[in-house]
Amino acid sequence: MGKTKVAILGGGSGGLELACGLARHEDLAVTLIDRVGAHLWKPRLHEFAAGTVDTNLTEISFYVLASLRGFHFEQGEVMAIDRARRHVVLKRFEDARSEAVAPERFVAYDRCVVALGGVTADFGTPGVREHAYRLDGRADADAFRTTFVALMIGARETRRPARIVIVGSGATGTELAANLRQAEQAFFEEGRGERDRLLSITILEAAPEIMPGSDDKLRRSVLERLQALDIDVVTNAKVAAVEDGGVRTGSGAIYPAEATMWAAGLVGLPVLKELADFEIDGKGRIVVDPWLRTTVDPLVHALGDAASLTPDGAERPLPPTAQVASQQAAYLARSLPRAIAGGDAAPFRYRNKGQLISFGQAGAVGILGGTRKDDFLIHGQFAKAAYSALARDHQWTVLGPVRGSMAILADIMMPAKGPALKLHG
Ligand SMILES: Cc1cc2nc3c(=O)[nH]c(=O)nc-3n(C[C@H](O)[C@H](O)[C@H](O)COP(=O)(O)OP(=O)(O)OC[C@H]3O[C@@H](n4cnc5c(N)ncnc54)[C@H](O)[C@@H]3O)c2cc1C
């Protein structure tokens, strides 16, 4: 009997962890597919955008990881899943000049896992596509950082602060704002006081409070920290349009901006609807059962931001977080080999470990315990350590115990070299 072929579509927070977990099984032939050649852990995308990246291991080649961990990597853009023929269809591969270097390709599978992630939702708001940045991938972060650096150079020269408006006060918006404030320091001139700001940052939130859906204590603490960082927060500000030069709200208020970051909400990637005849929820994600199987095909699974799983008794699906993606990857790494061998597996159970928000060098704050009564707010070094632990867990799972420990040690020693900044390309 040949090996069972497992195709994992998307090497993000969940897909890559799953590939590393399954590659240990000698009776499985694991193929990981991603449209880009290097893995970037998405929860740190705002650091790439602001240039405050604090670890080299935030981005790592899939080709290197494939040979280290024992899976096959196929670079290409997933277009469809042919469920009848059991293969994944990859778009023809084009080089930088848009010339085809490889035709449409097919990757055969016995089991397939869709882990293609999500995309920022614009809710049909006019002007978002044309005038706003989003943080969906490395290219978005690079484009925003290039603009940010240019704005800082201009502000230093004209002595007029550049204005950045961030739409959405969730983790992406608040963490990006804090990291931009940190990166601003690199452009301060000798002898110039902190009060001569080069950057004015405004966060607009449509809801009456920031971070809708989050714990009250956490929200208050985040707001205090944003205010201490001189970041304006405007609530009840539903954006009607993003324009060249600013943002207009439903009430007619105008917030002038040299750059606008749209960080409001997440939906499934448009391609999810076209992959096959999957059941799709209201946010464009693939509906799965408690074993993370798609409702139309038990041989095709979905996880992370691409999947919609409403736990028993819950009113809404699990949120699109790395915490969910990672737990689902760990679950499938255990349950898939068992299911392939003909055994039974218990359904997936999500354990909410809480929520952490990092303000870069200005610290971190978080709530631990999730929905339990014993939730507690953490801050200071404890919160910073808990936030770093998320990234460390990911590094450990992806690199394995030996390389993972070495990478973690190297990262811990990094601050001795001074604050991390990557403001170039
Ligand atoms: C700025 C920011 C901060 C965040 N902070 C946190 C946090 O602190 N804690 C937390 O839990 N979550 C956080 N999140 C959310 C978290 O990053 C996501 O929920 C998580 O990455 C989802 O994992 P995933 O595996 O489903 O998808 P992703 O990590 O998005 O990976 C999807 C992969 O699929 C690939 N792909 C996409 N389309 C195709 C295609 N057609 N063909 C081939 N490959 C494709 C992509 O290149 C990518 O590698 C944050 C997100 C952002 C943007």
Short mmCIF file of N, CA, C and O in Angstrom, two decimals, residues 197-299:
data_model
loop_
_atom_site.label_atom_id
_atom_site.label_comp_id
_atom_site.label_asym_id
_atom_site.label_seq_id
_atom_site.Cartn_x
_atom_site.Cartn_y
_atom_site.Cartn_z
N ARG A 197 5.75 66.09 17.52
CA ARG A 197 5.37 64.87 16.82
C ARG A 197 5.59 64.96 15.31
O ARG A 197 5.39 66.03 14.71
N LEU A 198 6.02 63.83 14.73
CA LEU A 198 6.10 63.74 13.28
C LEU A 198 4.87 63.03 12.74
O LEU A 198 4.64 62.96 11.55
N LEU A 199 4.11 62.47 13.68
CA LEU A 199 3.02 61.59 13.27
C LEU A 199 1.79 61.79 14.13
O LEU A 199 1.87 61.75 15.37
N SER A 200 0.66 62.02 13.47
CA SER A 200 -0.61 62.07 14.22
C SER A 200 -1.40 60.81 13.83
O SER A 200 -1.53 60.50 12.63
N ILE A 201 -1.84 60.08 14.83
CA ILE A 201 -2.54 58.81 14.55
C ILE A 201 -3.96 58.88 15.11
O ILE A 201 -4.16 59.22 16.28
N THR A 202 -4.93 58.55 14.27
CA THR A 202 -6.33 58.52 14.72
C THR A 202 -6.92 57.15 14.40
O THR A 202 -6.78 56.66 13.27
N ILE A 203 -7.55 56.56 15.41
CA ILE A 203 -8.26 55.29 15.18
C ILE A 203 -9.75 55.61 15.15
O ILE A 203 -10.27 56.25 16.08
N LEU A 204 -10.44 55.18 14.09
CA LEU A 204 -11.89 55.37 13.99
C LEU A 204 -12.60 54.04 14.23
O LEU A 204 -12.25 53.03 13.62
N GLU A 205 -13.58 54.05 15.11
CA GLU A 205 -14.33 52.82 15.42
C GLU A 205 -15.83 53.09 15.25
O GLU A 205 -16.35 54.06 15.80
N ALA A 206 -16.49 52.21 14.50
CA ALA A 206 -17.93 52.42 14.23
C ALA A 206 -18.78 52.16 15.48
O ALA A 206 -19.80 52.81 15.69
N ALA A 207 -18.33 51.25 16.34
CA ALA A 207 -19.11 50.88 17.54
C ALA A 207 -18.96 51.95 18.63
O ALA A 207 -18.05 52.79 18.57
N PRO A 208 -19.82 51.91 19.65
CA PRO A 208 -19.73 52.90 20.72
C PRO A 208 -18.47 52.73 21.59
O PRO A 208 -18.08 53.65 22.30
N GLU A 209 -17.85 51.55 21.55
CA GLU A 209 -16.63 51.31 22.35
C GLU A 209 -15.57 50.68 21.47
O GLU A 209 -15.89 50.04 20.47
N ILE A 210 -14.30 50.82 21.89
CA ILE A 210 -13.26 50.18 21.10
C ILE A 210 -13.30 48.66 21.31
O ILE A 210 -13.89 48.18 22.28
N MET A 211 -12.67 47.95 20.42
CA MET A 211 -12.55 46.49 20.48
C MET A 211 -13.89 45.81 20.80
O MET A 211 -14.02 45.14 21.82
N PRO A 212 -14.89 45.99 19.91
CA PRO A 212 -16.20 45.41 20.18
C PRO A 212 -16.09 43.91 20.47
O PRO A 212 -15.33 43.21 19.81
N GLY A 213 -16.83 43.46 21.46
CA GLY A 213 -16.85 42.04 21.78
C GLY A 213 -15.79 41.63 22.79
O GLY A 213 -15.80 40.52 23.29
N SER A 214 -14.85 42.54 23.10
CA SER A 214 -13.79 42.16 24.05
C SER A 214 -14.22 42.48 25.48
O SER A 214 -15.17 43.22 25.71
N ASP A 215 -13.47 41.93 26.42
CA ASP A 215 -13.72 42.14 27.83
C ASP A 215 -13.62 43.64 28.19
O ASP A 215 -12.74 44.34 27.69
N ASP A 216 -14.52 44.10 29.08
CA ASP A 216 -14.56 45.53 29.45
C ASP A 216 -13.26 46.02 30.07
O ASP A 216 -12.77 47.10 29.75
N LYS A 217 -12.70 45.20 30.97
CA LYS A 217 -11.45 45.61 31.65
C LYS A 217 -10.33 45.77 30.62
O LYS A 217 -9.55 46.71 30.67
N LEU A 218 -10.29 44.83 29.69
CA LEU A 218 -9.24 44.87 28.66
C LEU A 218 -9.41 46.13 27.80
O LEU A 218 -8.46 46.85 27.52
N ARG A 219 -10.67 46.39 27.42
CA ARG A 219 -10.95 47.57 26.58
C ARG A 219 -10.49 48.86 27.25
O ARG A 219 -9.86 49.71 26.63
N ARG A 220 -10.82 48.98 28.55
CA ARG A 220 -10.45 50.20 29.27
C ARG A 220 -8.93 50.35 29.32
O ARG A 220 -8.37 51.42 29.10
N SER A 221 -8.27 49.22 29.59
CA SER A 221 -6.83 49.26 29.71
C SER A 221 -6.17 49.61 28.36
O SER A 221 -5.22 50.39 28.29
N VAL A 222 -6.70 49.05 27.27
CA VAL A 222 -6.16 49.36 25.94
C VAL A 222 -6.35 50.84 25.63
O VAL A 222 -5.44 51.52 25.15
N LEU A 223 -7.54 51.36 25.95
CA LEU A 223 -7.82 52.77 25.68
C LEU A 223 -6.85 53.68 26.44
O LEU A 223 -6.30 54.63 25.88
N GLU A 224 -6.63 53.37 27.72
CA GLU A 224 -5.69 54.17 28.52
C GLU A 224 -4.30 54.19 27.87
O GLU A 224 -3.64 55.21 27.78
N ARG A 225 -3.88 53.02 27.41
CA ARG A 225 -2.53 52.93 26.82
C ARG A 225 -2.45 53.68 25.50
O ARG A 225 -1.45 54.32 25.20
N LEU A 226 -3.50 53.60 24.72
CA LEU A 226 -3.49 54.33 23.45
C LEU A 226 -3.43 55.83 23.72
O LEU A 226 -2.69 56.57 23.06
N GLN A 227 -4.19 56.27 24.73
CA GLN A 227 -4.16 57.70 25.07
C GLN A 227 -2.78 58.12 25.55
O GLN A 227 -2.28 59.18 25.19
N ALA A 228 -2.15 57.26 26.36
CA ALA A 228 -0.80 57.58 26.85
C ALA A 228 0.20 57.68 25.68
O ALA A 228 1.19 58.40 25.77
N LEU A 229 -0.09 56.97 24.61
CA LEU A 229 0.80 57.03 23.44
C LEU A 229 0.39 58.15 22.48
O LEU A 229 0.88 58.22 21.35
N ASP A 230 -0.53 59.00 22.94
CA ASP A 230 -0.96 60.14 22.14
C ASP A 230 -1.62 59.70 20.83
O ASP A 230 -1.37 60.26 19.76
N ILE A 231 -2.43 58.65 20.95
CA ILE A 231 -3.17 58.15 19.78
C ILE A 231 -4.64 58.50 19.99
O ILE A 231 -5.22 58.15 21.02
N ASP A 232 -5.22 59.24 19.04
CA ASP A 232 -6.64 59.64 19.18
C ASP A 232 -7.54 58.46 18.84
O ASP A 232 -7.30 57.75 17.84
N VAL A 233 -8.57 58.29 19.64
CA VAL A 233 -9.53 57.22 19.36
C VAL A 233 -10.91 57.86 19.27
O VAL A 233 -11.33 58.57 20.19
N VAL A 234 -11.59 57.65 18.16
CA VAL A 234 -12.94 58.21 17.98
C VAL A 234 -13.91 57.05 17.81
O VAL A 234 -13.76 56.25 16.88
N THR A 235 -14.87 56.93 18.72
CA THR A 235 -15.88 55.86 18.60
C THR A 235 -17.14 56.42 17.95
O THR A 235 -17.25 57.63 17.71
N ASN A 236 -18.09 55.56 17.67
CA ASN A 236 -19.33 55.94 16.95
C ASN A 236 -19.00 56.63 15.63
O ASN A 236 -19.72 57.52 15.19
N ALA A 237 -17.90 56.24 15.02
CA ALA A 237 -17.46 56.89 13.76
C ALA A 237 -17.54 55.86 12.64
O ALA A 237 -16.55 55.21 12.30
N LYS A 238 -18.74 55.70 12.10
CA LYS A 238 -18.91 54.73 11.01
C LYS A 238 -18.46 55.38 9.71
O LYS A 238 -18.98 56.42 9.31
N VAL A 239 -17.48 54.77 9.08
CA VAL A 239 -16.90 55.38 7.87
C VAL A 239 -17.84 55.20 6.68
O VAL A 239 -18.29 54.08 6.39
N ALA A 240 -18.13 56.30 5.98
CA ALA A 240 -19.00 56.25 4.80
C ALA A 240 -18.17 56.08 3.53
O ALA A 240 -18.60 55.45 2.57
N ALA A 241 -16.97 56.67 3.53
CA ALA A 241 -16.12 56.57 2.34
C ALA A 241 -14.68 56.90 2.68
O ALA A 241 -14.41 57.69 3.59
N VAL A 242 -13.77 56.24 1.98
CA VAL A 242 -12.36 56.62 2.07
C VAL A 242 -12.05 57.36 0.79
O VAL A 242 -12.39 56.92 -0.32
N GLU A 243 -11.46 58.55 0.95
CA GLU A 243 -11.21 59.39 -0.22
C GLU A 243 -9.72 59.65 -0.34
O GLU A 243 -8.96 59.35 0.57
N ASP A 244 -9.34 60.23 -1.46
CA ASP A 244 -7.95 60.61 -1.64
C ASP A 244 -7.69 61.77 -0.67
O ASP A 244 -8.24 62.84 -0.85
N GLY A 245 -6.95 61.54 0.38
CA GLY A 245 -6.69 62.63 1.32
C GLY A 245 -7.48 62.56 2.60
O GLY A 245 -7.36 63.45 3.44
N GLY A 246 -8.27 61.53 2.80
CA GLY A 246 -8.96 61.45 4.08
C GLY A 246 -10.12 60.46 4.12
O GLY A 246 -10.38 59.74 3.16
N VAL A 247 -10.77 60.48 5.28
CA VAL A 247 -11.86 59.54 5.52
C VAL A 247 -13.10 60.35 5.90
O VAL A 247 -13.01 61.30 6.67
N ARG A 248 -14.26 59.97 5.34
CA ARG A 248 -15.50 60.66 5.66
C ARG A 248 -16.42 59.71 6.41
O ARG A 248 -16.58 58.55 6.02
N THR A 249 -16.98 60.19 7.53
CA THR A 249 -17.88 59.32 8.29
C THR A 249 -19.32 59.58 7.89
O THR A 249 -19.63 60.57 7.21
N GLY A 250 -20.22 58.71 8.37
CA GLY A 250 -21.65 58.82 8.05
C GLY A 250 -22.23 60.14 8.52
O GLY A 250 -23.17 60.67 7.91
N SER A 251 -21.67 60.69 9.59
CA SER A 251 -22.22 61.95 10.12
C SER A 251 -21.66 63.16 9.37
O SER A 251 -21.97 64.30 9.70
N GLY A 252 -20.80 62.90 8.39
CA GLY A 252 -20.26 64.00 7.57
C GLY A 252 -18.92 64.52 8.05
O GLY A 252 -18.33 65.40 7.41
N ALA A 253 -18.40 63.98 9.18
CA ALA A 253 -17.09 64.45 9.66
C ALA A 253 -16.00 63.97 8.71
O ALA A 253 -16.08 62.87 8.15
N ILE A 254 -14.98 64.82 8.52
CA ILE A 254 -13.86 64.46 7.65
C ILE A 254 -12.61 64.31 8.51
O ILE A 254 -12.31 65.19 9.33
N TYR A 255 -11.88 63.23 8.32
CA TYR A 255 -10.60 63.03 9.01
C TYR A 255 -9.51 63.02 7.95
O TYR A 255 -9.32 62.01 7.26
N PRO A 256 -8.81 64.14 7.80
CA PRO A 256 -7.77 64.20 6.75
C PRO A 256 -6.65 63.18 7.05
O PRO A 256 -6.31 62.97 8.22
N ALA A 257 -6.13 62.57 6.01
CA ALA A 257 -5.07 61.58 6.21
C ALA A 257 -4.19 61.49 4.97
O ALA A 257 -4.69 61.50 3.85
N GLU A 258 -2.89 61.40 5.23
CA GLU A 258 -1.96 61.13 4.12
C GLU A 258 -1.96 59.63 3.81
O GLU A 258 -1.63 59.22 2.71
N ALA A 259 -2.31 58.83 4.83
CA ALA A 259 -2.43 57.38 4.60
C ALA A 259 -3.54 56.84 5.48
O ALA A 259 -3.68 57.22 6.64
N THR A 260 -4.34 55.94 4.91
CA THR A 260 -5.44 55.31 5.66
C THR A 260 -5.22 53.80 5.68
O THR A 260 -4.96 53.20 4.64
N MET A 261 -5.30 53.22 6.86
CA MET A 261 -5.23 51.76 6.97
C MET A 261 -6.61 51.24 7.32
O MET A 261 -7.22 51.67 8.30
N TRP A 262 -7.13 50.34 6.50
CA TRP A 262 -8.44 49.76 6.74
C TRP A 262 -8.25 48.44 7.49
O TRP A 262 -7.69 47.49 6.96
N ALA A 263 -8.66 48.42 8.73
CA ALA A 263 -8.43 47.21 9.56
C ALA A 263 -9.72 46.81 10.26
O ALA A 263 -9.74 46.56 11.46
N ALA A 264 -10.81 46.79 9.49
CA ALA A 264 -12.12 46.55 10.11
C ALA A 264 -12.70 45.21 9.67
O ALA A 264 -13.25 45.11 8.58
N GLY A 265 -12.55 44.21 10.49
CA GLY A 265 -13.24 42.94 10.24
C GLY A 265 -12.55 42.02 9.25
O GLY A 265 -11.65 42.43 8.50
N LEU A 266 -12.95 40.77 9.27
CA LEU A 266 -12.33 39.77 8.40
C LEU A 266 -13.39 38.85 7.80
O LEU A 266 -14.35 38.49 8.49
N VAL A 267 -13.23 38.51 6.53
CA VAL A 267 -14.13 37.53 5.89
C VAL A 267 -13.27 36.47 5.19
O VAL A 267 -12.05 36.63 5.08
N GLY A 268 -13.91 35.41 4.71
CA GLY A 268 -13.17 34.38 3.99
C GLY A 268 -12.66 34.93 2.66
O GLY A 268 -13.22 35.88 2.11
N LEU A 269 -11.61 34.33 2.15
CA LEU A 269 -11.08 34.75 0.84
C LEU A 269 -12.14 34.49 -0.24
O LEU A 269 -12.83 33.47 -0.19
N PRO A 270 -12.24 35.38 -1.24
CA PRO A 270 -13.23 35.16 -2.32
C PRO A 270 -13.08 33.77 -2.98
O PRO A 270 -14.06 33.15 -3.36
N VAL A 271 -11.82 33.29 -3.06
CA VAL A 271 -11.60 32.00 -3.76
C VAL A 271 -12.30 30.83 -3.06
O VAL A 271 -12.61 29.81 -3.68
N LEU A 272 -12.60 30.97 -1.76
CA LEU A 272 -13.24 29.85 -1.05
C LEU A 272 -14.57 29.46 -1.69
O LEU A 272 -14.93 28.29 -1.75
N LYS A 273 -15.28 30.48 -2.20
CA LYS A 273 -16.60 30.21 -2.82
C LYS A 273 -16.44 29.47 -4.15
O LYS A 273 -17.36 28.82 -4.62
N GLU A 274 -15.26 29.63 -4.76
CA GLU A 274 -15.06 29.04 -6.09
C GLU A 274 -14.33 27.71 -6.06
O GLU A 274 -14.21 27.03 -7.07
N LEU A 275 -13.81 27.32 -4.88
CA LEU A 275 -13.00 26.10 -4.81
C LEU A 275 -13.79 24.87 -5.22
O LEU A 275 -13.31 24.04 -5.99
N ALA A 276 -15.00 24.75 -4.67
CA ALA A 276 -15.86 23.59 -4.94
C ALA A 276 -17.26 23.99 -4.49
O ALA A 276 -17.53 25.17 -4.29
N ASP A 277 -18.13 23.00 -4.28
CA ASP A 277 -19.51 23.32 -3.89
C ASP A 277 -19.68 23.33 -2.38
O ASP A 277 -20.68 22.83 -1.85
N PHE A 278 -18.73 23.91 -1.66
CA PHE A 278 -18.79 23.89 -0.20
C PHE A 278 -19.93 24.77 0.32
O PHE A 278 -20.29 25.76 -0.31
N GLU A 279 -20.42 24.41 1.53
CA GLU A 279 -21.39 25.28 2.20
C GLU A 279 -20.60 26.48 2.75
O GLU A 279 -19.58 26.30 3.42
N ILE A 280 -21.09 27.68 2.47
CA ILE A 280 -20.37 28.91 2.83
C ILE A 280 -21.24 29.72 3.80
O ILE A 280 -22.44 29.87 3.57
N ASP A 281 -20.65 30.25 4.88
CA ASP A 281 -21.45 31.03 5.84
C ASP A 281 -21.58 32.49 5.39
O ASP A 281 -21.07 32.88 4.32
N GLY A 282 -22.24 33.31 6.21
CA GLY A 282 -22.50 34.71 5.83
C GLY A 282 -21.24 35.53 5.69
O GLY A 282 -21.27 36.62 5.11
N LYS A 283 -20.12 35.04 6.25
CA LYS A 283 -18.87 35.79 6.12
C LYS A 283 -17.92 35.16 5.11
O LYS A 283 -16.71 35.41 5.13
N GLY A 284 -18.48 34.32 4.25
CA GLY A 284 -17.68 33.76 3.17
C GLY A 284 -16.71 32.67 3.58
O GLY A 284 -15.73 32.39 2.87
N ARG A 285 -16.97 32.01 4.73
CA ARG A 285 -16.07 30.94 5.19
C ARG A 285 -16.73 29.58 5.01
O ARG A 285 -17.96 29.47 5.02
N ILE A 286 -15.91 28.54 4.90
CA ILE A 286 -16.43 27.19 4.66
C ILE A 286 -16.97 26.60 5.96
O ILE A 286 -16.26 26.55 6.98
N VAL A 287 -18.23 26.16 5.93
CA VAL A 287 -18.84 25.59 7.13
C VAL A 287 -18.29 24.18 7.36
O VAL A 287 -18.22 23.37 6.43
N VAL A 288 -17.85 23.93 8.60
CA VAL A 288 -17.33 22.59 8.94
C VAL A 288 -18.10 22.01 10.12
O VAL A 288 -18.71 22.75 10.90
N ASP A 289 -18.02 20.68 10.26
CA ASP A 289 -18.67 20.01 11.40
C ASP A 289 -17.67 19.95 12.57
O ASP A 289 -16.52 20.41 12.42
N PRO A 290 -18.07 19.42 13.71
CA PRO A 290 -17.16 19.44 14.87
C PRO A 290 -15.87 18.63 14.68
O PRO A 290 -14.97 18.71 15.49
N TRP A 291 -15.77 17.86 13.59
CA TRP A 291 -14.52 17.14 13.29
C TRP A 291 -13.71 17.91 12.24
O TRP A 291 -12.77 17.39 11.67
N LEU A 292 -14.14 19.14 11.97
CA LEU A 292 -13.52 20.05 10.99
C LEU A 292 -13.61 19.52 9.56
O LEU A 292 -12.78 19.85 8.70
N ARG A 293 -14.63 18.68 9.31
CA ARG A 293 -14.86 18.20 7.94
C ARG A 293 -15.84 19.14 7.27
O ARG A 293 -16.78 19.62 7.91
N THR A 294 -15.65 19.39 5.97
CA THR A 294 -16.63 20.22 5.26
C THR A 294 -17.95 19.45 5.25
O THR A 294 -17.96 18.20 5.26
N THR A 295 -19.06 20.19 5.20
CA THR A 295 -20.36 19.51 5.31
C THR A 295 -20.71 18.73 4.05
O THR A 295 -21.61 17.92 4.06
N VAL A 296 -19.97 18.97 2.92
CA VAL A 296 -20.30 18.25 1.69
C VAL A 296 -19.34 17.09 1.41
O VAL A 296 -19.62 16.25 0.56
N ASP A 297 -18.20 17.05 2.10
CA ASP A 297 -17.21 16.02 1.76
C ASP A 297 -16.34 15.69 2.97
O ASP A 297 -15.51 16.52 3.37
N PRO A 298 -16.49 14.49 3.54
CA PRO A 298 -15.70 14.15 4.73
C PRO A 298 -14.20 14.01 4.45
O PRO A 298 -13.40 13.92 5.38
N LEU A 299 -13.81 13.99 3.18
CA LEU A 299 -12.38 13.88 2.86
C LEU A 299 -11.71 15.25 2.74
O LEU A 299 -10.50 15.36 2.61
#
